[in-house]
Amino acid sequence: MIQTLHTLALAAFLMLPVYAVAQEPIASALDDNATTETDLGTLQAELARVEAERQGLAQRLANSADNTELQKLREANRALQNRQIEDDVQAQSLLEKQRQQWFMIGAGTVLISLLLGFALARGNKRKRNEWIN
């Protein structure tokens, strides 16, 4: 019973929009036709302009001078990218070499400091022993 009621309600709601569209005034339909004709003329003019622009772009694309210039620019771009990669590798190598040099300088400083400290510490012990006796 409830299912039948739901089905009838759904069918009634589906019929309402069709009835509302069927009752539109005829005068507004005539105004829409006049507006559509005006819009159609505007759209045809726009289509002609866009088509002319498309043909101009197609001619420019077909022009071999543009293609050769584009090819030259691509080759130059590739060469610059390769040069940048080489420069990055070289910079990384120099940075690593510099780090190794600073490591060696630090290690040498520590070694010299230790040797100097041991040498000075030994000499002072002998003198102290002499003073104590």
Tab-separated table of N, CA, C and O in Angstrom:
chain	number	residue	atom	x	y	z
A	1	MET	N	0.817	-1.184	0.000
A	1	MET	CA	0.000	0.000	0.000
A	1	MET	C	0.873	1.264	0.000
A	1	MET	O	0.659	2.172	-0.790
A	2	ILE	N	1.865	1.292	0.898
A	2	ILE	CA	2.752	2.457	0.985
A	2	ILE	C	3.596	2.564	-0.276
A	2	ILE	O	3.828	3.654	-0.794
A	3	GLN	N	4.004	1.425	-0.807
A	3	GLN	CA	4.809	1.428	-2.031
A	3	GLN	C	3.993	1.971	-3.206
A	3	GLN	O	4.515	2.735	-4.022
A	4	THR	N	2.750	1.645	-3.289
A	4	THR	CA	1.890	2.152	-4.350
A	4	THR	C	1.713	3.655	-4.203
A	4	THR	O	1.730	4.389	-5.186
A	5	LEU	N	1.589	4.111	-2.973
A	5	LEU	CA	1.431	5.547	-2.706
A	5	LEU	C	2.683	6.317	-3.121
A	5	LEU	O	2.605	7.370	-3.738
A	6	HIS	N	3.849	5.748	-2.831
A	6	HIS	CA	5.113	6.377	-3.227
A	6	HIS	C	5.238	6.437	-4.748
A	6	HIS	O	5.707	7.434	-5.303
A	7	THR	N	4.843	5.393	-5.413
A	7	THR	CA	4.911	5.348	-6.867
A	7	THR	C	4.006	6.396	-7.488
A	7	THR	O	4.394	7.088	-8.436
A	8	LEU	N	2.799	6.544	-6.959
A	8	LEU	CA	1.864	7.550	-7.477
A	8	LEU	C	2.386	8.976	-7.236
A	8	LEU	O	2.285	9.845	-8.104
A	9	ALA	N	2.974	9.204	-6.060
A	9	ALA	CA	3.524	10.531	-5.751
A	9	ALA	C	4.683	10.850	-6.688
A	9	ALA	O	4.810	11.967	-7.204
A	10	LEU	N	5.527	9.878	-6.935
A	10	LEU	CA	6.654	10.079	-7.838
A	10	LEU	C	6.177	10.370	-9.251
A	10	LEU	O	6.694	11.279	-9.918
A	11	ALA	N	5.201	9.669	-9.713
A	11	ALA	CA	4.660	9.896	-11.054
A	11	ALA	C	4.039	11.284	-11.148
A	11	ALA	O	4.193	11.984	-12.159
A	12	ALA	N	3.365	11.720	-10.098
A	12	ALA	CA	2.756	13.052	-10.100
A	12	ALA	C	3.826	14.132	-10.161
A	12	ALA	O	3.710	15.127	-10.892
A	13	PHE	N	4.904	13.967	-9.403
A	13	PHE	CA	5.977	14.963	-9.423
A	13	PHE	C	6.699	14.988	-10.759
A	13	PHE	O	7.152	16.037	-11.213
A	14	LEU	N	6.822	13.866	-11.396
A	14	LEU	CA	7.469	13.830	-12.704
A	14	LEU	C	6.614	14.504	-13.775
A	14	LEU	O	7.139	15.017	-14.748
A	15	MET	N	5.334	14.521	-13.621
A	15	MET	CA	4.440	15.129	-14.602
A	15	MET	C	4.377	16.647	-14.450
A	15	MET	O	4.084	17.348	-15.407
A	16	LEU	N	4.659	17.180	-13.269
A	16	LEU	CA	4.530	18.614	-13.034
A	16	LEU	C	5.437	19.455	-13.933
A	16	LEU	O	4.985	20.405	-14.534
A	17	PRO	N	6.714	19.193	-14.058
A	17	PRO	CA	7.549	20.037	-14.908
A	17	PRO	C	7.114	20.037	-16.365
A	17	PRO	O	7.202	21.050	-17.047
A	18	VAL	N	6.633	18.942	-16.879
A	18	VAL	CA	6.189	18.874	-18.263
A	18	VAL	C	4.976	19.770	-18.448
A	18	VAL	O	4.869	20.499	-19.437
A	19	TYR	N	4.079	19.777	-17.517
A	19	TYR	CA	2.884	20.609	-17.586
A	19	TYR	C	3.276	22.092	-17.531
A	19	TYR	O	2.765	22.902	-18.279
A	20	ALA	N	4.270	22.450	-16.689
A	20	ALA	CA	4.687	23.839	-16.549
A	20	ALA	C	5.357	24.332	-17.832
A	20	ALA	O	5.157	25.459	-18.254
A	21	VAL	N	6.144	23.519	-18.491
A	21	VAL	CA	6.815	23.910	-19.723
A	21	VAL	C	5.793	24.063	-20.844
A	21	VAL	O	5.908	24.940	-21.693
A	22	ALA	N	4.776	23.238	-20.848
A	22	ALA	CA	3.775	23.293	-21.908
A	22	ALA	C	2.945	24.564	-21.826
A	22	ALA	O	2.370	24.981	-22.818
A	23	GLN	N	2.901	25.240	-20.704
A	23	GLN	CA	2.074	26.421	-20.521
A	23	GLN	C	2.832	27.723	-20.748
A	23	GLN	O	2.373	28.778	-20.362
A	24	GLU	N	4.034	27.716	-21.341
A	24	GLU	CA	4.786	28.949	-21.599
A	24	GLU	C	4.034	29.837	-22.576
A	24	GLU	O	3.427	29.355	-23.530
A	25	PRO	N	4.106	31.161	-22.391
A	25	PRO	CA	3.445	32.069	-23.323
A	25	PRO	C	4.137	32.057	-24.688
A	25	PRO	O	5.341	31.900	-24.799
A	26	ILE	N	3.387	32.249	-25.732
A	26	ILE	CA	3.896	32.230	-27.094
A	26	ILE	C	4.699	33.497	-27.387
A	26	ILE	O	5.683	33.462	-28.122
A	27	ALA	N	4.380	34.612	-26.778
A	27	ALA	CA	5.074	35.875	-27.032
A	27	ALA	C	6.538	35.792	-26.644
A	27	ALA	O	7.415	36.297	-27.347
A	28	SER	N	6.826	35.133	-25.524
A	28	SER	CA	8.224	35.031	-25.102
A	28	SER	C	9.002	34.142	-26.071
A	28	SER	O	10.185	34.347	-26.292
A	29	ALA	N	8.339	33.172	-26.672
A	29	ALA	CA	8.999	32.318	-27.654
A	29	ALA	C	9.367	33.122	-28.892
A	29	ALA	O	10.427	32.925	-29.481
A	30	LEU	N	8.520	34.062	-29.303
A	30	LEU	CA	8.828	34.913	-30.456
A	30	LEU	C	9.996	35.838	-30.155
A	30	LEU	O	10.852	36.073	-31.016
A	31	ASP	N	10.044	36.381	-28.930
A	31	ASP	CA	11.165	37.237	-28.535
A	31	ASP	C	12.466	36.438	-28.519
A	31	ASP	O	13.517	36.935	-28.915
A	32	ASP	N	12.385	35.204	-28.086
A	32	ASP	CA	13.570	34.352	-28.062
A	32	ASP	C	14.085	34.083	-29.468
A	32	ASP	O	15.291	34.038	-29.698
A	33	ASN	N	13.170	33.931	-30.455
A	33	ASN	CA	13.596	33.705	-31.841
A	33	ASN	C	14.331	34.921	-32.382
A	33	ASN	O	15.331	34.792	-33.087
A	34	ALA	N	13.869	36.143	-32.061
A	34	ALA	CA	14.536	37.360	-32.527
A	34	ALA	C	15.915	37.476	-31.893
A	34	ALA	O	16.896	37.831	-32.555
A	35	THR	N	15.985	37.166	-30.629
A	35	THR	CA	17.277	37.213	-29.932
A	35	THR	C	18.211	36.150	-30.489
A	35	THR	O	19.400	36.397	-30.661
A	36	THR	N	17.677	34.982	-30.811
A	36	THR	CA	18.487	33.902	-31.354
A	36	THR	C	19.057	34.285	-32.711
A	36	THR	O	20.221	33.997	-32.998
A	37	GLU	N	18.268	34.964	-33.537
A	37	GLU	CA	18.758	35.392	-34.850
A	37	GLU	C	19.876	36.415	-34.695
A	37	GLU	O	20.875	36.370	-35.410
A	38	THR	N	19.725	37.333	-33.745
A	38	THR	CA	20.779	38.320	-33.497
A	38	THR	C	22.034	37.627	-32.994
A	38	THR	O	23.143	37.935	-33.441
A	39	ASP	N	21.849	36.692	-32.063
A	39	ASP	CA	22.994	35.946	-31.542
A	39	ASP	C	23.648	35.116	-32.634
A	39	ASP	O	24.867	34.988	-32.671
A	40	LEU	N	22.859	34.572	-33.539
A	40	LEU	CA	23.382	33.768	-34.632
A	40	LEU	C	24.279	34.611	-35.542
A	40	LEU	O	25.365	34.180	-35.934
A	41	GLY	N	23.858	35.834	-35.838
A	41	GLY	CA	24.677	36.727	-36.661
A	41	GLY	C	25.990	37.074	-35.962
A	41	GLY	O	27.053	37.093	-36.579
A	42	THR	N	25.913	37.341	-34.673
A	42	THR	CA	27.122	37.653	-33.900
A	42	THR	C	28.056	36.453	-33.870
A	42	THR	O	29.270	36.595	-34.041
A	43	LEU	N	27.490	35.280	-33.674
A	43	LEU	CA	28.308	34.077	-33.622
A	43	LEU	C	28.952	33.757	-34.969
A	43	LEU	O	30.090	33.305	-35.031
A	44	GLN	N	28.238	34.022	-36.069
A	44	GLN	CA	28.814	33.786	-37.395
A	44	GLN	C	29.972	34.745	-37.656
A	44	GLN	O	30.994	34.360	-38.222
A	45	ALA	N	29.826	35.996	-37.226
A	45	ALA	CA	30.925	36.958	-37.380
A	45	ALA	C	32.125	36.534	-36.550
A	45	ALA	O	33.275	36.603	-37.005
A	46	GLU	N	31.873	36.073	-35.338
A	46	GLU	CA	32.948	35.590	-34.462
A	46	GLU	C	33.625	34.372	-35.072
A	46	GLU	O	34.850	34.247	-35.042
A	47	LEU	N	32.839	33.470	-35.653
A	47	LEU	CA	33.386	32.289	-36.308
A	47	LEU	C	34.288	32.677	-37.474
A	47	LEU	O	35.372	32.118	-37.648
A	48	ALA	N	33.883	33.641	-38.259
A	48	ALA	CA	34.701	34.083	-39.392
A	48	ALA	C	36.017	34.682	-38.911
A	48	ALA	O	37.082	34.420	-39.483
A	49	ARG	N	35.950	35.463	-37.834
A	49	ARG	CA	37.175	36.078	-37.291
A	49	ARG	C	38.123	35.010	-36.752
A	49	ARG	O	39.327	35.033	-37.032
A	50	VAL	N	37.587	34.059	-36.025
A	50	VAL	CA	38.418	32.994	-35.457
A	50	VAL	C	39.006	32.119	-36.559
A	50	VAL	O	40.166	31.713	-36.495
A	51	GLU	N	38.235	31.847	-37.589
A	51	GLU	CA	38.733	31.039	-38.709
A	51	GLU	C	39.877	31.749	-39.427
A	51	GLU	O	40.876	31.130	-39.791
A	52	ALA	N	39.746	33.058	-39.622
A	52	ALA	CA	40.825	33.829	-40.261
A	52	ALA	C	42.076	33.807	-39.389
A	52	ALA	O	43.204	33.652	-39.903
A	53	GLU	N	41.900	33.929	-38.095
A	53	GLU	CA	43.046	33.884	-37.181
A	53	GLU	C	43.701	32.503	-37.210
A	53	GLU	O	44.923	32.386	-37.205
A	54	ARG	N	42.893	31.453	-37.268
A	54	ARG	CA	43.423	30.093	-37.331
A	54	ARG	C	44.248	29.877	-38.592
A	54	ARG	O	45.312	29.283	-38.579
A	55	GLN	N	43.736	30.396	-39.740
A	55	GLN	CA	44.470	30.251	-40.995
A	55	GLN	C	45.797	31.000	-40.938
A	55	GLN	O	46.817	30.519	-41.430
A	56	GLY	N	45.788	32.183	-40.326
A	56	GLY	CA	47.034	32.942	-40.189
A	56	GLY	C	48.051	32.197	-39.334
A	56	GLY	O	49.240	32.151	-39.656
A	57	LEU	N	47.575	31.596	-38.260
A	57	LEU	CA	48.480	30.828	-37.409
A	57	LEU	C	48.993	29.583	-38.117
A	57	LEU	O	50.156	29.203	-37.950
A	58	ALA	N	48.151	28.955	-38.929
A	58	ALA	CA	48.581	27.782	-39.688
A	58	ALA	C	49.670	28.166	-40.688
A	58	ALA	O	50.631	27.421	-40.890
A	59	GLN	N	49.535	29.329	-41.316
A	59	GLN	CA	50.557	29.788	-42.265
A	59	GLN	C	51.867	30.076	-41.533
A	59	GLN	O	52.944	29.752	-42.034
A	60	ARG	N	51.777	30.688	-40.363
A	60	ARG	CA	52.992	30.966	-39.596
A	60	ARG	C	53.685	29.684	-39.179
A	60	ARG	O	54.909	29.587	-39.163
A	61	LEU	N	52.880	28.683	-38.824
A	61	LEU	CA	53.445	27.404	-38.417
A	61	LEU	C	54.122	26.717	-39.592
A	61	LEU	O	55.169	26.085	-39.446
A	62	ALA	N	53.524	26.841	-40.757
A	62	ALA	CA	54.086	26.217	-41.953
A	62	ALA	C	55.348	26.920	-42.428
A	62	ALA	O	56.151	26.341	-43.149
A	63	ASN	N	55.521	28.159	-42.038
A	63	ASN	CA	56.675	28.931	-42.465
A	63	ASN	C	57.948	28.270	-41.938
A	63	ASN	O	58.111	28.049	-40.753
A	64	SER	N	58.853	27.948	-42.815
A	64	SER	CA	60.061	27.224	-42.438
A	64	SER	C	61.022	28.081	-41.631
A	64	SER	O	61.813	27.556	-40.853
A	65	ALA	N	60.983	29.393	-41.779
A	65	ALA	CA	61.874	30.264	-41.016
A	65	ALA	C	61.572	30.146	-39.530
A	65	ALA	O	62.495	30.114	-38.704
A	66	ASP	N	60.299	30.083	-39.186
A	66	ASP	CA	59.928	29.930	-37.777
A	66	ASP	C	60.400	28.582	-37.243
A	66	ASP	O	60.877	28.486	-36.118
A	67	ASN	N	60.276	27.549	-38.062
A	67	ASN	CA	60.683	26.212	-37.627
A	67	ASN	C	62.192	26.136	-37.416
A	67	ASN	O	62.654	25.530	-36.463
A	68	THR	N	62.959	26.737	-38.316
A	68	THR	CA	64.410	26.698	-38.156
A	68	THR	C	64.832	27.513	-36.937
A	68	THR	O	65.735	27.111	-36.210
A	69	GLU	N	64.168	28.632	-36.713
A	69	GLU	CA	64.490	29.447	-35.533
A	69	GLU	C	64.151	28.681	-34.253
A	69	GLU	O	64.928	28.681	-33.295
A	70	LEU	N	63.032	28.015	-34.274
A	70	LEU	CA	62.632	27.209	-33.118
A	70	LEU	C	63.638	26.094	-32.877
A	70	LEU	O	64.024	25.820	-31.733
A	71	GLN	N	64.091	25.459	-33.943
A	71	GLN	CA	65.072	24.379	-33.818
A	71	GLN	C	66.388	24.915	-33.247
A	71	GLN	O	67.006	24.283	-32.395
A	72	LYS	N	66.822	26.087	-33.717
A	72	LYS	CA	68.051	26.688	-33.201
A	72	LYS	C	67.919	27.001	-31.717
A	72	LYS	O	68.852	26.780	-30.934
A	73	LEU	N	66.766	27.511	-31.323
A	73	LEU	CA	66.544	27.829	-29.912
A	73	LEU	C	66.541	26.564	-29.052
A	73	LEU	O	67.078	26.565	-27.941
A	74	ARG	N	65.977	25.495	-29.571
A	74	ARG	CA	65.980	24.237	-28.828
A	74	ARG	C	67.398	23.703	-28.657
A	74	ARG	O	67.775	23.205	-27.604
A	75	GLU	N	68.206	23.789	-29.728
A	75	GLU	CA	69.595	23.331	-29.641
A	75	GLU	C	70.386	24.176	-28.656
A	75	GLU	O	71.181	23.648	-27.882
A	76	ALA	N	70.171	25.482	-28.686
A	76	ALA	CA	70.853	26.362	-27.738
A	76	ALA	C	70.430	26.034	-26.307
A	76	ALA	O	71.263	26.022	-25.391
A	77	ASN	N	69.168	25.750	-26.129
A	77	ASN	CA	68.663	25.391	-24.800
A	77	ASN	C	69.320	24.098	-24.308
A	77	ASN	O	69.743	24.008	-23.154
A	78	ARG	N	69.411	23.086	-25.190
A	78	ARG	CA	70.065	21.836	-24.823
A	78	ARG	C	71.530	22.061	-24.460
A	78	ARG	O	72.034	21.492	-23.496
A	79	ALA	N	72.220	22.893	-25.245
A	79	ALA	CA	73.633	23.168	-24.967
A	79	ALA	C	73.785	23.851	-23.610
A	79	ALA	O	74.696	23.515	-22.834
A	80	LEU	N	72.912	24.796	-23.310
A	80	LEU	CA	72.981	25.486	-22.011
A	80	LEU	C	72.676	24.539	-20.852
A	80	LEU	O	73.302	24.621	-19.793
A	81	GLN	N	71.740	23.641	-21.056
A	81	GLN	CA	71.429	22.668	-19.999
A	81	GLN	C	72.619	21.745	-19.761
A	81	GLN	O	72.960	21.447	-18.609
A	82	ASN	N	73.270	21.282	-20.838
A	82	ASN	CA	74.454	20.431	-20.695
A	82	ASN	C	75.576	21.177	-19.979
A	82	ASN	O	76.269	20.608	-19.134
A	83	ARG	N	75.764	22.440	-20.342
A	83	ARG	CA	76.806	23.247	-19.702
A	83	ARG	C	76.500	23.428	-18.215
A	83	ARG	O	77.405	23.369	-17.382
A	84	GLN	N	75.235	23.628	-17.883
A	84	GLN	CA	74.863	23.787	-16.484
A	84	GLN	C	75.149	22.505	-15.700
A	84	GLN	O	75.647	22.548	-14.579
A	85	ILE	N	74.857	21.357	-16.303
A	85	ILE	CA	75.127	20.078	-15.636
A	85	ILE	C	76.621	19.912	-15.399
A	85	ILE	O	77.053	19.515	-14.310
A	86	GLU	N	77.426	20.235	-16.410
A	86	GLU	CA	78.874	20.135	-16.270
A	86	GLU	C	79.385	21.078	-15.191
A	86	GLU	O	80.247	20.705	-14.381
A	87	ASP	N	78.876	22.295	-15.160
A	87	ASP	CA	79.284	23.261	-14.142
A	87	ASP	C	78.889	22.802	-12.740
A	87	ASP	O	79.640	22.990	-11.780
A	88	ASP	N	77.721	22.193	-12.616
A	88	ASP	CA	77.293	21.680	-11.316
A	88	ASP	C	78.210	20.561	-10.841
A	88	ASP	O	78.574	20.505	-9.661
A	89	VAL	N	78.597	19.670	-11.760
A	89	VAL	CA	79.503	18.580	-11.407
A	89	VAL	C	80.862	19.146	-11.003
A	89	VAL	O	81.461	18.715	-10.011
A	90	GLN	N	81.344	20.128	-11.750
A	90	GLN	CA	82.633	20.735	-11.442
A	90	GLN	C	82.584	21.458	-10.093
A	90	GLN	O	83.523	21.359	-9.299
A	91	ALA	N	81.511	22.162	-9.822
A	91	ALA	CA	81.373	22.868	-8.543
A	91	ALA	C	81.332	21.867	-7.388
A	91	ALA	O	81.928	22.099	-6.336
A	92	GLN	N	80.649	20.755	-7.581
A	92	GLN	CA	80.578	19.722	-6.539
A	92	GLN	C	81.968	19.141	-6.284
A	92	GLN	O	82.347	18.898	-5.142
A	93	SER	N	82.732	18.926	-7.357
A	93	SER	CA	84.079	18.400	-7.228
A	93	SER	C	84.981	19.376	-6.472
A	93	SER	O	85.748	18.979	-5.590
A	94	LEU	N	84.893	20.656	-6.811
A	94	LEU	CA	85.695	21.663	-6.114
A	94	LEU	C	85.311	21.756	-4.640
A	94	LEU	O	86.173	21.919	-3.765
A	95	LEU	N	84.036	21.661	-4.345
A	95	LEU	CA	83.570	21.716	-2.964
A	95	LEU	C	84.116	20.529	-2.173
A	95	LEU	O	84.576	20.693	-1.035
A	96	GLU	N	84.097	19.349	-2.772
A	96	GLU	CA	84.622	18.163	-2.100
A	96	GLU	C	86.127	18.286	-1.866
A	96	GLU	O	86.627	17.933	-0.798
A	97	LYS	N	86.840	18.810	-2.855
A	97	LYS	CA	88.291	19.006	-2.712
A	97	LYS	C	88.588	19.994	-1.588
A	97	LYS	O	89.494	19.788	-0.782
A	98	GLN	N	87.798	21.067	-1.520
A	98	GLN	CA	87.989	22.072	-0.478
A	98	GLN	C	87.702	21.477	0.905
A	98	GLN	O	88.426	21.746	1.865
A	99	ARG	N	86.688	20.661	1.012
A	99	ARG	CA	86.379	20.006	2.292
A	99	ARG	C	87.533	19.098	2.725
A	99	ARG	O	87.893	19.046	3.908
A	100	GLN	N	88.104	18.365	1.771
A	100	GLN	CA	89.223	17.489	2.096
A	100	GLN	C	90.439	18.300	2.563
A	100	GLN	O	91.135	17.905	3.498
A	101	GLN	N	90.686	19.444	1.905
A	101	GLN	CA	91.808	20.288	2.309
A	101	GLN	C	91.613	20.806	3.736
A	101	GLN	O	92.559	20.791	4.539
A	102	TRP	N	90.420	21.261	4.059
A	102	TRP	CA	90.166	21.774	5.409
A	102	TRP	C	90.259	20.645	6.438
A	102	TRP	O	90.710	20.853	7.569
A	103	PHE	N	89.852	19.431	6.061
A	103	PHE	CA	89.991	18.290	6.959
A	103	PHE	C	91.470	18.015	7.244
A	103	PHE	O	91.848	17.772	8.400
A	104	MET	N	92.284	18.059	6.208
A	104	MET	CA	93.721	17.823	6.381
A	104	MET	C	94.365	18.924	7.227
A	104	MET	O	95.223	18.648	8.066
A	105	ILE	N	93.957	20.169	7.010
A	105	ILE	CA	94.493	21.277	7.808
A	105	ILE	C	94.111	21.090	9.281
A	105	ILE	O	94.941	21.261	10.182
A	106	GLY	N	92.877	20.703	9.525
A	106	GLY	CA	92.432	20.475	10.902
A	106	GLY	C	93.165	19.311	11.541
A	106	GLY	O	93.582	19.375	12.705
A	107	ALA	N	93.337	18.233	10.796
A	107	ALA	CA	94.058	17.068	11.327
A	107	ALA	C	95.504	17.423	11.625
A	107	ALA	O	96.065	17.011	12.657
A	108	GLY	N	96.126	18.173	10.738
A	108	GLY	CA	97.514	18.597	10.966
A	108	GLY	C	97.634	19.490	12.186
A	108	GLY	O	98.577	19.353	12.982
A	109	THR	N	96.679	20.373	12.371
A	109	THR	CA	96.696	21.271	13.529
A	109	THR	C	96.575	20.465	14.823
A	109	THR	O	97.294	20.719	15.794
A	110	VAL	N	95.677	19.491	14.836
A	110	VAL	CA	95.508	18.651	16.028
A	110	VAL	C	96.784	17.864	16.296
A	110	VAL	O	97.250	17.778	17.446
A	111	LEU	N	97.391	17.289	15.278
A	111	LEU	CA	98.610	16.494	15.449
A	111	LEU	C	99.754	17.355	15.978
A	111	LEU	O	100.451	16.961	16.924
A	112	ILE	N	99.973	18.511	15.397
A	112	ILE	CA	101.040	19.410	15.852
A	112	ILE	C	100.775	19.850	17.287
A	112	ILE	O	101.697	19.906	18.119
A	113	SER	N	99.523	20.137	17.619
A	113	SER	CA	99.186	20.561	18.984
A	113	SER	C	99.466	19.456	19.985
A	113	SER	O	99.999	19.703	21.078
A	114	LEU	N	99.125	18.225	19.648
A	114	LEU	CA	99.406	17.108	20.548
A	114	LEU	C	100.906	16.905	20.749
A	114	LEU	O	101.379	16.726	21.876
A	115	LEU	N	101.641	16.908	19.657
A	115	LEU	CA	103.091	16.722	19.764
A	115	LEU	C	103.735	17.842	20.581
A	115	LEU	O	104.593	17.596	21.441
A	116	LEU	N	103.340	19.059	20.333
A	116	LEU	CA	103.875	20.200	21.071
A	116	LEU	C	103.488	20.120	22.548
A	116	LEU	O	104.314	20.380	23.437
A	117	GLY	N	102.259	19.696	22.825
A	117	GLY	CA	101.820	19.556	24.217
A	117	GLY	C	102.588	18.485	24.948
A	117	GLY	O	102.993	18.668	26.101
A	118	PHE	N	102.803	17.331	24.306
A	118	PHE	CA	103.580	16.274	24.948
A	118	PHE	C	105.021	16.709	25.159
A	118	PHE	O	105.615	16.420	26.208
A	119	ALA	N	105.595	17.385	24.179
A	119	ALA	CA	106.984	17.823	24.304
A	119	ALA	C	107.134	18.832	25.437
A	119	ALA	O	108.073	18.747	26.243
A	120	LEU	N	106.225	19.773	25.548
A	120	LEU	CA	106.313	20.778	26.608
A	120	LEU	C	106.018	20.171	27.978
A	120	LEU	O	106.619	20.560	28.978
A	121	ALA	N	105.131	19.219	28.028
A	121	ALA	CA	104.790	18.586	29.300
A	121	ALA	C	105.958	17.759	29.828
A	121	ALA	O	106.220	17.731	31.026
A	122	ARG	N	106.694	17.092	28.991
A	122	ARG	CA	107.858	16.292	29.413
A	122	ARG	C	108.964	17.175	29.940
A	122	ARG	O	109.596	16.852	30.928
A	123	GLY	N	109.205	18.250	29.313
A	123	GLY	CA	110.283	19.138	29.753
A	123	GLY	C	109.979	19.750	31.110
A	123	GLY	O	110.867	19.902	31.942
A	124	ASN	N	108.763	20.044	31.399
A	124	ASN	CA	108.400	20.658	32.676
A	124	ASN	C	108.501	19.660	33.827
A	124	ASN	O	108.797	20.037	34.945
A	125	LYS	N	108.266	18.385	33.605
A	125	LYS	CA	108.346	17.388	34.665
A	125	LYS	C	109.766	17.270	35.188
A	125	LYS	O	109.997	17.141	36.381
A	126	ARG	N	110.727	17.296	34.335
A	126	ARG	CA	112.122	17.160	34.760
A	126	ARG	C	112.527	18.337	35.648
A	126	ARG	O	113.192	18.180	36.642
A	127	LYS	N	112.112	19.473	35.289
A	127	LYS	CA	112.473	20.651	36.081
A	127	LYS	C	111.792	20.584	37.445
A	127	LYS	O	112.388	20.955	38.447
A	128	ARG	N	110.581	20.123	37.514
A	128	ARG	CA	109.873	20.034	38.789
A	128	ARG	C	110.578	19.034	39.704
A	128	ARG	O	110.702	19.266	40.893
A	129	ASN	N	110.978	17.927	39.138
A	129	ASN	CA	111.652	16.926	39.965
A	129	ASN	C	112.945	17.495	40.565
A	129	ASN	O	113.293	17.170	41.697
A	130	GLU	N	113.627	18.328	39.825
A	130	GLU	CA	114.846	18.923	40.330
A	130	GLU	C	114.554	19.890	41.462
A	130	GLU	O	115.294	19.971	42.430
A	131	TRP	N	113.513	20.596	41.402
A	131	TRP	CA	113.167	21.579	42.434
A	131	TRP	C	112.698	20.875	43.717
A	131	TRP	O	112.981	21.335	44.820
A	132	ILE	N	112.010	19.772	43.532
A	132	ILE	CA	111.505	19.077	44.710
A	132	ILE	C	112.657	18.455	45.484
A	132	ILE	O	112.709	18.506	46.701
A	133	ASN	N	113.627	17.892	44.855
A	133	ASN	CA	114.740	17.249	45.548
A	133	ASN	C	115.593	18.262	46.116
A	133	ASN	O	116.256	18.774	46.655
